[in-house]
Every structure is written in C-alpha cells, then in structure tokens.
Amino acid sequence: MNELQHVDLHGERIAYVDEGAGDVLLLIHGMAGSSATWRAVVPSLARTHRVIAPDLPGHGESGKPRGDYSLGSFAATLRDLLRELDIGKVTVIGQSLGGGVAMQFTYQHPEYCERLVLIGSGGLGPDVNWMLRLLAAPGAELVLPIIAPKPVLAAGNKVRSWLNSAGIQAPRADETWRSYSSLNDREARQAFLRTLRSVVDHRGQAVSAMNRLYLNSEMPTLLIWGEADKIIPVAHGYAAHEAIPSSRLEVLAGVGHYPHAEAPAKVVDILTDFLGVEPARARTIS
C-alpha cells in the first residue's frame, strides 16, 4: 500500500490510506487494529475503485485523544473525513469492531452509503471471545501495562521476521500479534480500553444493531465470515443474514477472524462480484 496520508479534523490527526480511482470503498478496521490490516486486499481493490482506509481515532497513526470512543463518535469522524476529502458516496466495509462502526455509519449518515459489507462483524449478538470480556472488566488498566512488555515484543518480532524470511505465512497470527503489540503504547492502551468498554462488558457485547437491521433492508448488504472465527462466532453472521433477507452471506471454510488477511484473493473475488450490485438510493432520516 501507499504511505499513509494525514488530515487534521477538529484538532486531531487522522491517518488514512487513499489509493486508486473510481467509486469509493471505505474500509474500517477492527479494535486495536489499523489500516494496515487491509494491506493484502487494497492493491487489488484499488485497480477498479478508490480505496479509503483510515486509522480510527486511538488506533494506528491517528491521534489518541482522551475523549469519546463510541461507535457514534467513530461514525461522525468518518463522515467528517469524507467531507474533507470531498467524497459523497461510498460502499462501507467494516471488519470486527469496524463492522459495528459501519452499521452505525449507515444508521447515522445513510446519505453517504450505497452498499454495506460486514466481515466478522461485531454488534450482532452478545457472544465474544472471553479475553475481551476479561479486559473490559474493572482493573484491566492495571494488567495491560505488563501484558506486552518490550522484551517479549522484541523476541516476538524476531520470531516473526525469521518465519517470514523462511517463507512461512501465518496471517491470522500476524493480525493477532499486530493488535497485541499496539498495547505496548500507553496512549494506545487507554484508547483501547475506552473503545472496548464502549461495546463490551463482562457479559459480552453490550451493543447490538440487530433491532435496527431492518433499516438496511433496501441497501445491498454482504456478510463475510470465517467458519473458524474464535472471536465472534459465525452464528452471528447467520442471524444477521436472516434479519436482512435480501443480504448475501459468504462463509469461508478454514478461515478465522480475519478473512481479508487469511483468504485475500477469495475476499477480493467476493467483493468484486458484490460491487456489481446496483447501489441503494439515498435515504435520509426525518
């Protein structure tokens, strides 16, 4: 991918990838992730579309203010980024937390949205990996600083470098490691906890879009899930597909929580086919 670009929004820096030309795809990463998670699919998608992939506030190279990390706040930031870039219509593609943000974006700012793609999306049921429930509990801020010490990160990076030089690819592990490594930074840890606690508590996911999915009944919607997803179960994908009868569901065998990284060619093929679907007409909220 090209180098990150930066823009100032309301006094905070937002980093983003901007590649290609044509109809716009807005790619939204997951929790403790960044735009780098899309590196395996952006070059192919950018051959036929303009791809905008931001680092959400508190993530990657974007600013990490002491502020609001709710889904609504993320959606508002994406709207402001599109305004800054003079972009009027997008296909919204979100993975994990990014899926929850994408659904919130279509709800708050439907006039921007032509199609919706959810990849292993959050916000569709309570079930979530137990580790995230544990980290959402009070006192996690005392544990996080010792979870990712520099010596462990240095050793892990050496192992990853050796595996890569040996031609051993493990995209699922790479994505997990990238998220884990980000917690070494104090500001990133604080932003992670604020983000996590806005959507998860000790009982699981606390925010659900299931009762509002009917609002997207006329919007072309694609669901992509890894059959072996251990973070957010594929059952959530089936439930969302049932709630949006006109949606399309693709379940990838042997794939986990990161289909775009684990099976990028397959995901690009699915997306390319889906992008040929006639976009939704603009909808406004009265």
Coordinates of N, CA and C in Angstrom, one line a residue, residues 22-264:
G22 N -12.1 6.0 -8.9 CA -13.4 5.4 -9.2 C -14.3 5.5 -8.1
D23 N -15.4 4.6 -8.1 CA -16.3 4.6 -6.9 C -15.5 4.2 -5.7
V24 N -16.0 4.8 -4.6 CA -15.2 4.8 -3.3 C -15.6 3.6 -2.4
L25 N -14.6 2.9 -1.9 CA -14.7 1.9 -0.9 C -14.1 2.5 0.4
L26 N -14.9 2.5 1.5 CA -14.5 2.9 2.8 C -14.2 1.7 3.7
L27 N -13.0 1.4 4.0 CA -12.6 0.2 4.7 C -12.3 0.6 6.2
I28 N -13.0 -0.1 7.1 CA -12.9 0.2 8.5 C -12.4 -1.0 9.3
H29 N -11.2 -0.8 10.0 CA -10.6 -1.9 10.7 C -11.2 -2.2 12.0
G30 N -10.7 -3.2 12.7 CA -11.2 -3.7 14.0 C -10.4 -3.1 15.1
M31 N -10.8 -3.5 16.3 CA -10.3 -3.0 17.6 C -8.8 -3.3 17.7
A32 N -8.0 -2.3 18.2 CA -6.6 -2.5 18.3 C -5.9 -2.7 17.0
G33 N -6.6 -2.4 15.9 CA -6.0 -2.6 14.5 C -5.7 -1.3 13.9
S34 N -5.5 -1.3 12.6 CA -5.2 -0.1 11.8 C -5.5 -0.4 10.4
S35 N -5.3 0.6 9.6 CA -5.5 0.4 8.1 C -4.6 -0.6 7.5
A36 N -3.5 -0.9 8.2 CA -2.5 -2.0 7.7 C -3.2 -3.3 7.6
T37 N -4.3 -3.5 8.3 CA -4.9 -4.9 8.3 C -5.4 -5.2 6.9
W38 N -5.6 -4.1 6.0 CA -6.2 -4.3 4.7 C -5.1 -4.4 3.6
R39 N -3.8 -4.5 4.0 CA -2.7 -4.5 3.0 C -2.8 -5.6 2.0
A40 N -3.4 -6.7 2.3 CA -3.5 -7.8 1.3 C -4.5 -7.6 0.3
V41 N -5.5 -6.7 0.5 CA -6.6 -6.6 -0.4 C -6.6 -5.2 -1.1
V42 N -6.0 -4.2 -0.5 CA -6.1 -2.8 -1.1 C -5.5 -2.8 -2.5
P43 N -4.3 -3.3 -2.8 CA -3.8 -3.2 -4.2 C -4.8 -3.7 -5.2
S44 N -5.4 -4.9 -5.0 CA -6.4 -5.4 -5.9 C -7.6 -4.6 -6.1
L45 N -8.2 -4.1 -4.9 CA -9.4 -3.3 -5.0 C -9.1 -2.0 -5.6
A46 N -7.9 -1.4 -5.4 CA -7.6 -0.1 -6.0 C -7.4 -0.1 -7.5
R47 N -7.4 -1.3 -8.1 CA -7.3 -1.3 -9.6 C -8.6 -0.8 -10.2
T48 N -9.7 -1.0 -9.5 CA -11.0 -0.6 -10.1 C -11.8 0.4 -9.2
H49 N -11.3 0.7 -8.0 CA -12.0 1.6 -7.1 C -11.1 2.5 -6.4
R50 N -11.6 3.6 -5.8 CA -10.8 4.4 -4.9 C -11.0 3.8 -3.5
V51 N -9.9 3.5 -2.9 CA -10.0 2.9 -1.5 C -9.5 3.9 -0.5
I52 N -10.4 4.1 0.5 CA -10.1 5.0 1.6 C -10.1 4.1 2.9
A53 N -8.9 4.0 3.5 CA -8.8 3.1 4.7 C -8.2 3.9 5.8
P54 N -9.0 4.5 6.7 CA -8.4 5.3 7.8 C -8.0 4.4 9.0
D55 N -7.1 5.1 9.8 CA -6.8 4.6 11.1 C -7.8 5.3 12.0
L56 N -8.7 4.6 12.7 CA -9.7 5.2 13.5 C -9.0 6.0 14.7
P57 N -9.7 7.0 15.2 CA -9.1 7.7 16.4 C -8.7 6.7 17.4
G58 N -7.5 6.9 18.0 CA -7.0 6.0 19.1 C -6.3 4.8 18.5
H59 N -6.2 4.7 17.2 CA -5.6 3.5 16.5 C -4.5 3.9 15.5
G60 N -3.5 3.0 15.3 CA -2.5 3.3 14.3 C -1.8 4.6 14.5
E61 N -1.7 5.3 13.4 CA -1.0 6.6 13.5 C -2.0 7.8 13.7
S62 N -3.2 7.5 13.9 CA -4.1 8.6 14.2 C -4.0 9.1 15.6
G63 N -4.5 10.3 15.9 CA -4.4 10.8 17.3 C -5.1 10.0 18.3
K64 N -4.7 10.1 19.5 CA -5.3 9.2 20.6 C -5.7 10.2 21.7
P65 N -6.8 10.9 21.5 CA -7.2 11.9 22.5 C -7.9 11.2 23.7
R66 N -8.0 11.9 24.8 CA -8.8 11.5 25.9 C -10.2 11.9 25.6
G67 N -11.0 11.1 24.9 CA -12.3 11.5 24.5 C -13.3 10.4 24.3
D68 N -14.2 10.6 23.3 CA -15.3 9.7 23.1 C -14.8 8.6 22.1
Y69 N -14.9 7.3 22.5 CA -14.6 6.2 21.6 C -15.8 5.3 21.3
S70 N -17.0 5.9 21.3 CA -18.2 5.2 21.0 C -18.3 5.0 19.5
L71 N -19.2 4.0 19.1 CA -19.5 3.8 17.7 C -19.9 5.1 17.0
G72 N -20.8 5.8 17.7 CA -21.3 7.1 17.1 C -20.2 8.1 16.8
S73 N -19.3 8.2 17.8 CA -18.2 9.1 17.6 C -17.3 8.7 16.4
F74 N -17.0 7.4 16.3 CA -16.2 6.9 15.1 C -17.0 7.2 13.8
A75 N -18.3 7.0 13.8 CA -19.1 7.2 12.6 C -19.0 8.7 12.2
A76 N -19.1 9.6 13.2 CA -19.0 11.0 12.9 C -17.6 11.4 12.4
T77 N -16.6 10.8 12.9 CA -15.2 11.1 12.4 C -15.1 10.6 10.9
L78 N -15.7 9.5 10.6 CA -15.7 9.0 9.2 C -16.4 10.0 8.3
R79 N -17.6 10.5 8.7 CA -18.3 11.4 8.0 C -17.5 12.7 7.7
D80 N -16.8 13.2 8.7 CA -16.0 14.4 8.6 C -14.8 14.1 7.7
L81 N -14.3 12.9 7.7 CA -13.2 12.6 6.8 C -13.6 12.6 5.4
L82 N -14.8 12.0 5.1 CA -15.3 12.0 3.7 C -15.6 13.4 3.3
R83 N -16.1 14.3 4.1 CA -16.4 15.7 3.8 C -15.1 16.4 3.4
E84 N -14.0 16.1 4.2 CA -12.7 16.7 4.0 C -12.2 16.3 2.7
L85 N -12.4 15.1 2.3 CA -11.9 14.5 1.0 C -12.9 14.8 -0.1
D86 N -14.0 15.5 0.1 CA -15.0 15.8 -0.9 C -15.5 14.5 -1.5
I87 N -15.9 13.5 -0.7 CA -16.4 12.2 -1.2 C -17.9 12.2 -0.7
G88 N -18.8 11.9 -1.7 CA -20.2 11.9 -1.4 C -20.8 10.6 -1.2
K89 N -20.4 9.5 -1.9 CA -21.0 8.2 -1.8 C -19.9 7.1 -1.6
V90 N -20.2 6.1 -0.8 CA -19.2 5.1 -0.5 C -19.9 3.7 -0.3
T91 N -19.2 2.7 -0.6 CA -19.5 1.3 -0.1 C -18.8 1.2 1.2
V92 N -19.5 0.9 2.3 CA -18.9 0.8 3.6 C -18.5 -0.6 3.9
I93 N -17.2 -0.9 4.2 CA -16.7 -2.2 4.5 C -16.1 -2.2 5.9
G94 N -16.7 -3.0 6.8 CA -16.1 -3.0 8.2 C -15.9 -4.4 8.7
Q95 N -14.7 -4.5 9.4 CA -14.4 -5.8 10.0 C -14.3 -5.7 11.5
S96 N -14.9 -6.7 12.2 CA -14.9 -6.8 13.6 C -15.5 -5.5 14.2
L97 N -14.8 -4.8 15.1 CA -15.3 -3.5 15.6 C -15.7 -2.6 14.4
G98 N -14.9 -2.7 13.3 CA -15.2 -1.8 12.1 C -16.6 -2.1 11.5
G99 N -17.1 -3.4 11.7 CA -18.4 -3.7 11.2 C -19.5 -3.0 12.1
G100 N -19.3 -2.9 13.4 CA -20.2 -2.2 14.2 C -20.2 -0.7 13.9
V101 N -19.0 -0.2 13.6 CA -18.9 1.2 13.2 C -19.6 1.4 11.8
A102 N -19.4 0.5 10.9 CA -20.0 0.6 9.6 C -21.5 0.6 9.7
M103 N -22.1 -0.2 10.6 CA -23.6 -0.3 10.7 C -24.0 1.0 11.4
Q104 N -23.3 1.5 12.3 CA -23.6 2.8 12.9 C -23.6 4.0 11.9
F105 N -22.6 3.9 11.0 CA -22.4 4.9 10.0 C -23.6 4.9 9.0
T106 N -24.1 3.7 8.6 CA -25.2 3.6 7.7 C -26.5 4.2 8.4
Y107 N -26.5 4.0 9.8 CA -27.7 4.5 10.5 C -27.7 6.0 10.7
Q108 N -26.5 6.5 11.1 CA -26.4 8.0 11.3 C -26.3 8.8 10.0
H109 N -25.6 8.2 9.0 CA -25.3 9.0 7.8 C -25.7 8.2 6.5
P110 N -26.9 7.8 6.4 CA -27.4 7.0 5.3 C -27.1 7.6 3.9
E111 N -27.1 8.9 3.9 CA -27.0 9.6 2.6 C -25.6 9.3 1.9
Y112 N -24.7 8.8 2.7 CA -23.3 8.5 2.2 C -23.2 7.1 1.7
C113 N -24.2 6.2 2.0 CA -24.0 4.8 1.9 C -24.7 4.2 0.7
E114 N -24.0 3.5 -0.1 CA -24.5 2.8 -1.3 C -24.6 1.3 -1.0
R115 N -23.7 0.7 -0.3 CA -23.7 -0.7 0.0 C -23.0 -0.9 1.3
L116 N -23.3 -2.0 1.9 CA -22.7 -2.4 3.2 C -22.1 -3.8 3.2
V117 N -20.8 -3.9 3.7 CA -20.1 -5.1 3.8 C -19.7 -5.3 5.2
L118 N -20.0 -6.4 5.8 CA -19.6 -6.8 7.2 C -18.8 -8.0 7.2
I119 N -17.6 -7.9 7.7 CA -16.6 -9.0 7.8 C -16.4 -9.4 9.2
G120 N -16.8 -10.6 9.6 CA -16.7 -11.0 11.0 C -17.1 -9.9 12.0
S121 N -18.2 -9.3 11.8 CA -18.6 -8.1 12.4 C -19.0 -8.2 13.9
G122 N -18.7 -7.2 14.6 CA -19.2 -7.0 16.0 C -20.6 -6.4 15.9
G123 N -21.3 -6.3 17.1 CA -22.5 -5.6 17.1 C -23.7 -6.4 16.6
L124 N -23.6 -7.8 16.6 CA -24.7 -8.6 16.1 C -25.1 -9.7 17.1
G125 N -24.7 -9.5 18.3 CA -25.1 -10.5 19.3 C -24.1 -10.4 20.5
P126 N -24.4 -11.0 21.6 CA -23.6 -10.8 22.8 C -22.3 -11.6 22.8
D127 N -22.2 -12.7 22.1 CA -21.0 -13.6 22.2 C -19.8 -12.9 21.7
V128 N -18.7 -13.1 22.4 CA -17.4 -12.5 22.0 C -16.3 -13.3 22.8
N129 N -15.1 -13.3 22.3 CA -14.0 -14.0 22.9 C -13.9 -13.6 24.4
W130 N -13.6 -14.6 25.3 CA -13.6 -14.4 26.7 C -12.5 -13.4 27.1
M131 N -11.4 -13.3 26.4 CA -10.3 -12.4 26.7 C -10.8 -11.0 26.7
L132 N -11.6 -10.6 25.7 CA -12.1 -9.3 25.6 C -13.1 -9.0 26.7
R133 N -13.9 -10.0 27.2 CA -14.7 -9.8 28.3 C -13.9 -9.5 29.6
L134 N -12.8 -10.2 29.7 CA -11.9 -10.1 30.8 C -11.3 -8.7 30.8
L135 N -10.8 -8.2 29.7 CA -10.1 -6.9 29.6 C -11.1 -5.8 29.7
A136 N -12.4 -6.0 29.5 CA -13.4 -5.0 29.7 C -13.7 -4.8 31.2
A137 N -13.3 -5.7 32.0 CA -13.7 -5.6 33.5 C -12.9 -4.6 34.2
P138 N -13.4 -4.0 35.3 CA -12.6 -3.1 36.1 C -11.3 -3.6 36.5
G139 N -10.3 -2.8 36.5 CA -8.9 -3.2 36.9 C -8.0 -3.6 35.8
A140 N -8.6 -3.8 34.6 CA -7.8 -4.2 33.4 C -6.6 -3.2 33.1
E141 N -6.9 -1.9 33.4 CA -5.8 -1.0 33.2 C -4.6 -1.2 34.0
L142 N -4.7 -2.0 35.1 CA -3.6 -2.3 35.9 C -2.8 -3.5 35.3
V143 N -3.5 -4.3 34.5 CA -2.9 -5.5 34.0 C -2.2 -5.2 32.6
L144 N -2.9 -4.4 31.8 CA -2.4 -4.2 30.4 C -1.0 -3.8 30.3
P145 N -0.5 -2.9 31.2 CA 0.9 -2.5 31.0 C 1.9 -3.6 31.1
I146 N 1.6 -4.7 31.7 CA 2.5 -5.8 31.8 C 2.2 -7.0 30.8
I147 N 1.2 -6.8 30.0 CA 0.8 -7.8 29.1 C 1.7 -7.8 27.9
A148 N 2.2 -6.7 27.5 CA 3.0 -6.6 26.3 C 4.3 -5.8 26.6
P149 N 5.2 -6.4 27.4 CA 6.5 -5.8 27.7 C 7.4 -5.7 26.5
K150 N 8.3 -4.8 26.5 CA 9.2 -4.6 25.3 C 10.1 -5.9 25.1
P151 N 10.6 -6.5 26.1 CA 11.4 -7.7 25.8 C 10.6 -8.8 25.1
V152 N 9.4 -9.0 25.5 CA 8.5 -10.0 24.8 C 8.2 -9.6 23.4
L153 N 7.9 -8.3 23.2 CA 7.7 -7.8 21.8 C 8.9 -8.0 20.9
A154 N 10.1 -7.6 21.5 CA 11.3 -7.8 20.7 C 11.5 -9.2 20.3
A155 N 11.3 -10.1 21.2 CA 11.5 -11.6 20.9 C 10.5 -12.0 19.9
G156 N 9.3 -11.6 20.1 CA 8.2 -12.0 19.1 C 8.5 -11.5 17.7
N157 N 8.9 -10.2 17.6 CA 9.2 -9.6 16.3 C 10.4 -10.4 15.6
K158 N 11.3 -10.8 16.4 CA 12.4 -11.6 15.8 C 11.9 -13.0 15.3
V159 N 11.0 -13.6 16.0 CA 10.5 -14.9 15.5 C 9.6 -14.6 14.3
R160 N 8.9 -13.6 14.2 CA 8.1 -13.3 13.0 C 9.0 -13.0 11.8
S161 N 10.1 -12.3 12.1 CA 11.0 -11.9 11.0 C 11.6 -13.2 10.5
W162 N 12.0 -14.1 11.4 CA 12.6 -15.4 10.9 C 11.6 -16.2 10.1
L163 N 10.3 -16.3 10.6 CA 9.3 -17.1 9.9 C 9.1 -16.5 8.5
N164 N 9.0 -15.1 8.4 CA 8.8 -14.5 7.1 C 9.9 -14.8 6.2
S165 N 11.2 -14.7 6.7 CA 12.3 -15.0 5.8 C 12.4 -16.4 5.4
A166 N 11.8 -17.3 6.2 CA 11.7 -18.7 5.8 C 10.5 -19.0 4.9
G167 N 9.7 -18.0 4.6 CA 8.6 -18.2 3.7 C 7.4 -18.8 4.4
I168 N 7.3 -18.7 5.7 CA 6.2 -19.3 6.5 C 5.2 -18.2 6.7
Q169 N 4.0 -18.3 6.2 CA 3.0 -17.3 6.3 C 1.9 -17.7 7.3
A170 N 1.6 -16.8 8.2 CA 0.6 -17.1 9.2 C -0.2 -15.8 9.4
P171 N -1.1 -15.4 8.4 CA -1.8 -14.1 8.5 C -2.6 -14.0 9.7
R172 N -3.3 -15.0 10.2 CA -4.1 -14.9 11.4 C -3.3 -14.6 12.6
A173 N -2.2 -15.2 12.7 CA -1.3 -14.9 13.8 C -0.7 -13.5 13.7
D174 N -0.4 -13.1 12.5 CA 0.2 -11.8 12.2 C -0.7 -10.7 12.7
E175 N -2.0 -10.9 12.3 CA -3.0 -9.9 12.7 C -3.2 -9.8 14.2
T176 N -3.2 -11.0 14.9 CA -3.3 -11.0 16.3 C -2.1 -10.4 17.0
W177 N -0.9 -10.7 16.5 CA 0.3 -10.1 17.0 C 0.3 -8.6 16.8
R178 N -0.1 -8.1 15.7 CA -0.1 -6.7 15.4 C -1.0 -5.9 16.5
S179 N -2.1 -6.5 16.8 CA -3.0 -5.9 17.7 C -2.4 -6.0 19.1
Y180 N -1.8 -7.1 19.5 CA -1.2 -7.3 20.8 C -0.1 -6.3 21.0
S181 N 0.7 -6.1 19.9 CA 1.9 -5.2 20.0 C 1.5 -3.8 20.3
S182 N 0.4 -3.4 19.7 CA 0.0 -2.0 19.9 C -0.3 -1.6 21.3
L183 N -0.5 -2.6 22.2 CA -0.8 -2.3 23.6 C 0.4 -2.0 24.4
N184 N 1.6 -2.0 23.8 CA 2.8 -1.5 24.5 C 2.8 0.0 24.7
D185 N 2.0 0.7 23.8 CA 2.0 2.2 23.9 C 0.9 2.6 24.9
R186 N 1.3 3.5 25.8 CA 0.4 3.9 26.9 C -0.9 4.5 26.4
E187 N -0.8 5.5 25.4 CA -2.0 6.2 24.9 C -2.8 5.2 24.1
A188 N -2.2 4.3 23.4 CA -2.9 3.2 22.6 C -3.7 2.3 23.6
R189 N -3.1 2.0 24.7 CA -3.8 1.2 25.7 C -5.0 1.9 26.3
Q190 N -4.9 3.2 26.6 CA -6.0 3.9 27.1 C -7.1 4.0 26.1
A191 N -6.8 4.2 24.8 CA -7.8 4.3 23.8 C -8.4 2.9 23.6
F192 N -7.6 1.9 23.7 CA -8.2 0.5 23.5 C -9.2 0.2 24.6
L193 N -8.9 0.6 25.8 CA -9.9 0.3 26.9 C -11.1 1.1 26.8
R194 N -11.0 2.4 26.4 CA -12.2 3.2 26.2 C -13.0 2.6 25.0
T195 N -12.4 2.2 24.0 CA -13.1 1.6 22.8 C -13.8 0.3 23.2
L196 N -13.0 -0.6 23.9 CA -13.6 -1.9 24.3 C -14.8 -1.7 25.2
R197 N -14.6 -0.8 26.2 CA -15.7 -0.7 27.2 C -16.9 0.0 26.7
S198 N -16.8 0.6 25.5 CA -18.0 1.3 24.9 C -18.9 0.2 24.2
V199 N -18.3 -1.0 24.0 CA -19.1 -2.0 23.3 C -19.2 -3.4 24.0
V200 N -18.3 -3.6 25.0 CA -18.2 -4.9 25.6 C -18.2 -4.7 27.1
D201 N -18.8 -5.6 27.9 CA -18.6 -5.7 29.3 C -18.4 -7.2 29.7
H202 N -18.4 -7.5 31.0 CA -18.1 -8.8 31.4 C -19.0 -9.9 30.9
R203 N -20.2 -9.5 30.4 CA -21.2 -10.4 29.9 C -21.1 -10.6 28.4
G204 N -20.3 -9.8 27.8 CA -20.1 -9.9 26.3 C -20.4 -8.6 25.6
Q205 N -20.7 -8.7 24.3 CA -21.0 -7.4 23.6 C -22.3 -6.8 24.2
A206 N -22.1 -5.5 24.5 CA -23.2 -4.8 25.1 C -24.0 -3.9 24.1
V207 N -23.5 -3.8 22.9 CA -24.2 -3.0 21.9 C -24.6 -3.9 20.7
S208 N -25.8 -3.8 20.3 CA -26.3 -4.7 19.2 C -27.1 -3.9 18.2
A209 N -26.9 -4.1 16.9 CA -27.6 -3.4 15.9 C -28.8 -4.3 15.3
M210 N -29.0 -5.4 16.0 CA -30.0 -6.4 15.4 C -31.4 -5.8 15.3
N211 N -31.7 -4.9 16.2 CA -33.1 -4.3 16.2 C -33.2 -3.2 15.2
R212 N -32.1 -2.8 14.5 CA -32.1 -1.8 13.5 C -31.7 -2.2 12.1
L213 N -31.4 -3.5 12.0 CA -31.0 -4.0 10.7 C -32.1 -3.8 9.6
Y214 N -33.3 -3.8 10.0 CA -34.4 -3.6 9.0 C -34.3 -2.3 8.3
L215 N -33.6 -1.3 8.9 CA -33.4 0.0 8.2 C -32.5 -0.2 7.0
N216 N -31.7 -1.3 6.9 CA -30.9 -1.5 5.8 C -31.5 -2.5 4.8
S217 N -32.8 -2.8 4.9 CA -33.4 -3.8 4.1 C -33.3 -3.5 2.6
E218 N -33.2 -2.2 2.2 CA -33.1 -1.9 0.8 C -31.6 -1.6 0.4
M219 N -30.7 -1.7 1.3 CA -29.3 -1.5 1.0 C -28.6 -2.8 0.7
P220 N -28.0 -2.9 -0.5 CA -27.2 -4.2 -0.8 C -26.3 -4.5 0.3
T221 N -26.4 -5.7 0.9 CA -25.6 -6.0 2.1 C -24.9 -7.4 1.9
L222 N -23.6 -7.4 2.2 CA -22.8 -8.6 2.1 C -22.2 -8.9 3.4
L223 N -22.3 -10.2 3.8 CA -21.7 -10.7 5.1 C -20.7 -11.7 4.7
I224 N -19.5 -11.5 5.2 CA -18.4 -12.4 5.0 C -17.9 -12.9 6.4
W225 N -17.8 -14.2 6.6 CA -17.4 -14.7 7.9 C -16.5 -15.9 7.7
G226 N -15.5 -16.0 8.7 CA -14.7 -17.2 8.7 C -15.4 -18.3 9.5
E227 N -15.5 -19.5 9.0 CA -16.2 -20.6 9.7 C -15.5 -20.9 11.0
A228 N -14.2 -20.6 11.1 CA -13.4 -20.9 12.3 C -13.1 -19.7 13.2
D229 N -14.0 -18.7 13.0 CA -13.8 -17.4 13.8 C -14.0 -17.7 15.3
K230 N -12.9 -17.5 16.1 CA -12.9 -17.7 17.5 C -13.2 -16.4 18.3
I231 N -13.3 -15.3 17.6 CA -13.5 -14.0 18.3 C -15.0 -13.7 18.3
I232 N -15.6 -13.7 17.2 CA -17.1 -13.5 17.0 C -17.6 -14.7 16.2
P233 N -18.5 -15.5 16.8 CA -18.9 -16.7 16.1 C -19.7 -16.5 14.8
V234 N -19.5 -17.4 13.9 CA -20.2 -17.4 12.6 C -21.7 -17.4 12.8
A235 N -22.2 -17.8 13.9 CA -23.7 -17.8 14.2 C -24.2 -16.4 14.1
H236 N -23.4 -15.4 14.4 CA -23.9 -14.0 14.3 C -24.1 -13.7 12.9
G237 N -23.3 -14.2 12.0 CA -23.4 -13.9 10.6 C -24.7 -14.5 10.0
Y238 N -25.0 -15.7 10.5 CA -26.3 -16.4 10.0 C -27.5 -15.6 10.6
A239 N -27.4 -15.1 11.8 CA -28.5 -14.4 12.4 C -28.8 -13.1 11.7
A240 N -27.7 -12.4 11.3 CA -27.8 -11.1 10.6 C -28.4 -11.4 9.2
H241 N -27.9 -12.5 8.6 CA -28.4 -12.8 7.2 C -29.9 -13.1 7.3
E242 N -30.4 -13.7 8.3 CA -31.8 -14.0 8.5 C -32.6 -12.7 8.7
A243 N -31.9 -11.8 9.4 CA -32.6 -10.5 9.8 C -32.7 -9.6 8.5
I244 N -31.8 -9.8 7.6 CA -31.8 -9.0 6.3 C -32.0 -10.0 5.2
P245 N -33.2 -10.4 4.9 CA -33.4 -11.5 3.9 C -32.8 -11.2 2.6
S246 N -32.6 -10.0 2.2 CA -32.0 -9.7 0.8 C -30.5 -9.7 0.9
S247 N -29.9 -10.0 2.0 CA -28.4 -9.9 2.2 C -27.8 -11.2 1.6
R248 N -26.5 -11.1 1.4 CA -25.7 -12.2 0.8 C -24.7 -12.6 1.9
L249 N -24.7 -13.9 2.2 CA -23.7 -14.4 3.2 C -22.7 -15.4 2.6
E250 N -21.5 -15.1 2.9 CA -20.4 -16.0 2.4 C -19.6 -16.5 3.6
V251 N -19.6 -17.8 3.9 CA -18.9 -18.4 5.0 C -17.7 -19.1 4.4
L252 N -16.5 -18.8 4.9 CA -15.2 -19.3 4.3 C -14.7 -20.4 5.2
A253 N -14.6 -21.6 4.7 CA -14.1 -22.8 5.5 C -12.7 -22.6 5.8
G254 N -12.3 -23.0 7.1 CA -10.9 -22.9 7.5 C -10.4 -21.6 7.8
V255 N -11.2 -20.6 7.7 CA -10.8 -19.2 7.9 C -11.3 -18.7 9.3
G256 N -10.5 -17.9 9.9 CA -10.8 -17.3 11.2 C -11.4 -15.9 11.2
H257 N -10.9 -15.1 12.1 CA -11.5 -13.8 12.3 C -11.0 -12.7 11.3
Y258 N -10.1 -13.1 10.4 CA -9.5 -12.1 9.5 C -9.6 -12.6 8.1
P259 N -10.8 -12.8 7.5 CA -10.9 -13.3 6.1 C -10.1 -12.5 5.1
H260 N -10.1 -11.2 5.3 CA -9.4 -10.3 4.3 C -7.9 -10.5 4.3
A261 N -7.3 -11.0 5.5 CA -5.9 -11.3 5.6 C -5.6 -12.8 5.3
E262 N -6.5 -13.7 5.7 CA -6.3 -15.1 5.6 C -6.6 -15.7 4.2
A263 N -7.6 -15.1 3.6 CA -8.0 -15.5 2.3 C -8.3 -14.3 1.4
P264 N -7.3 -13.5 1.2 CA -7.5 -12.2 0.5 C -8.0 -12.3 -1.0

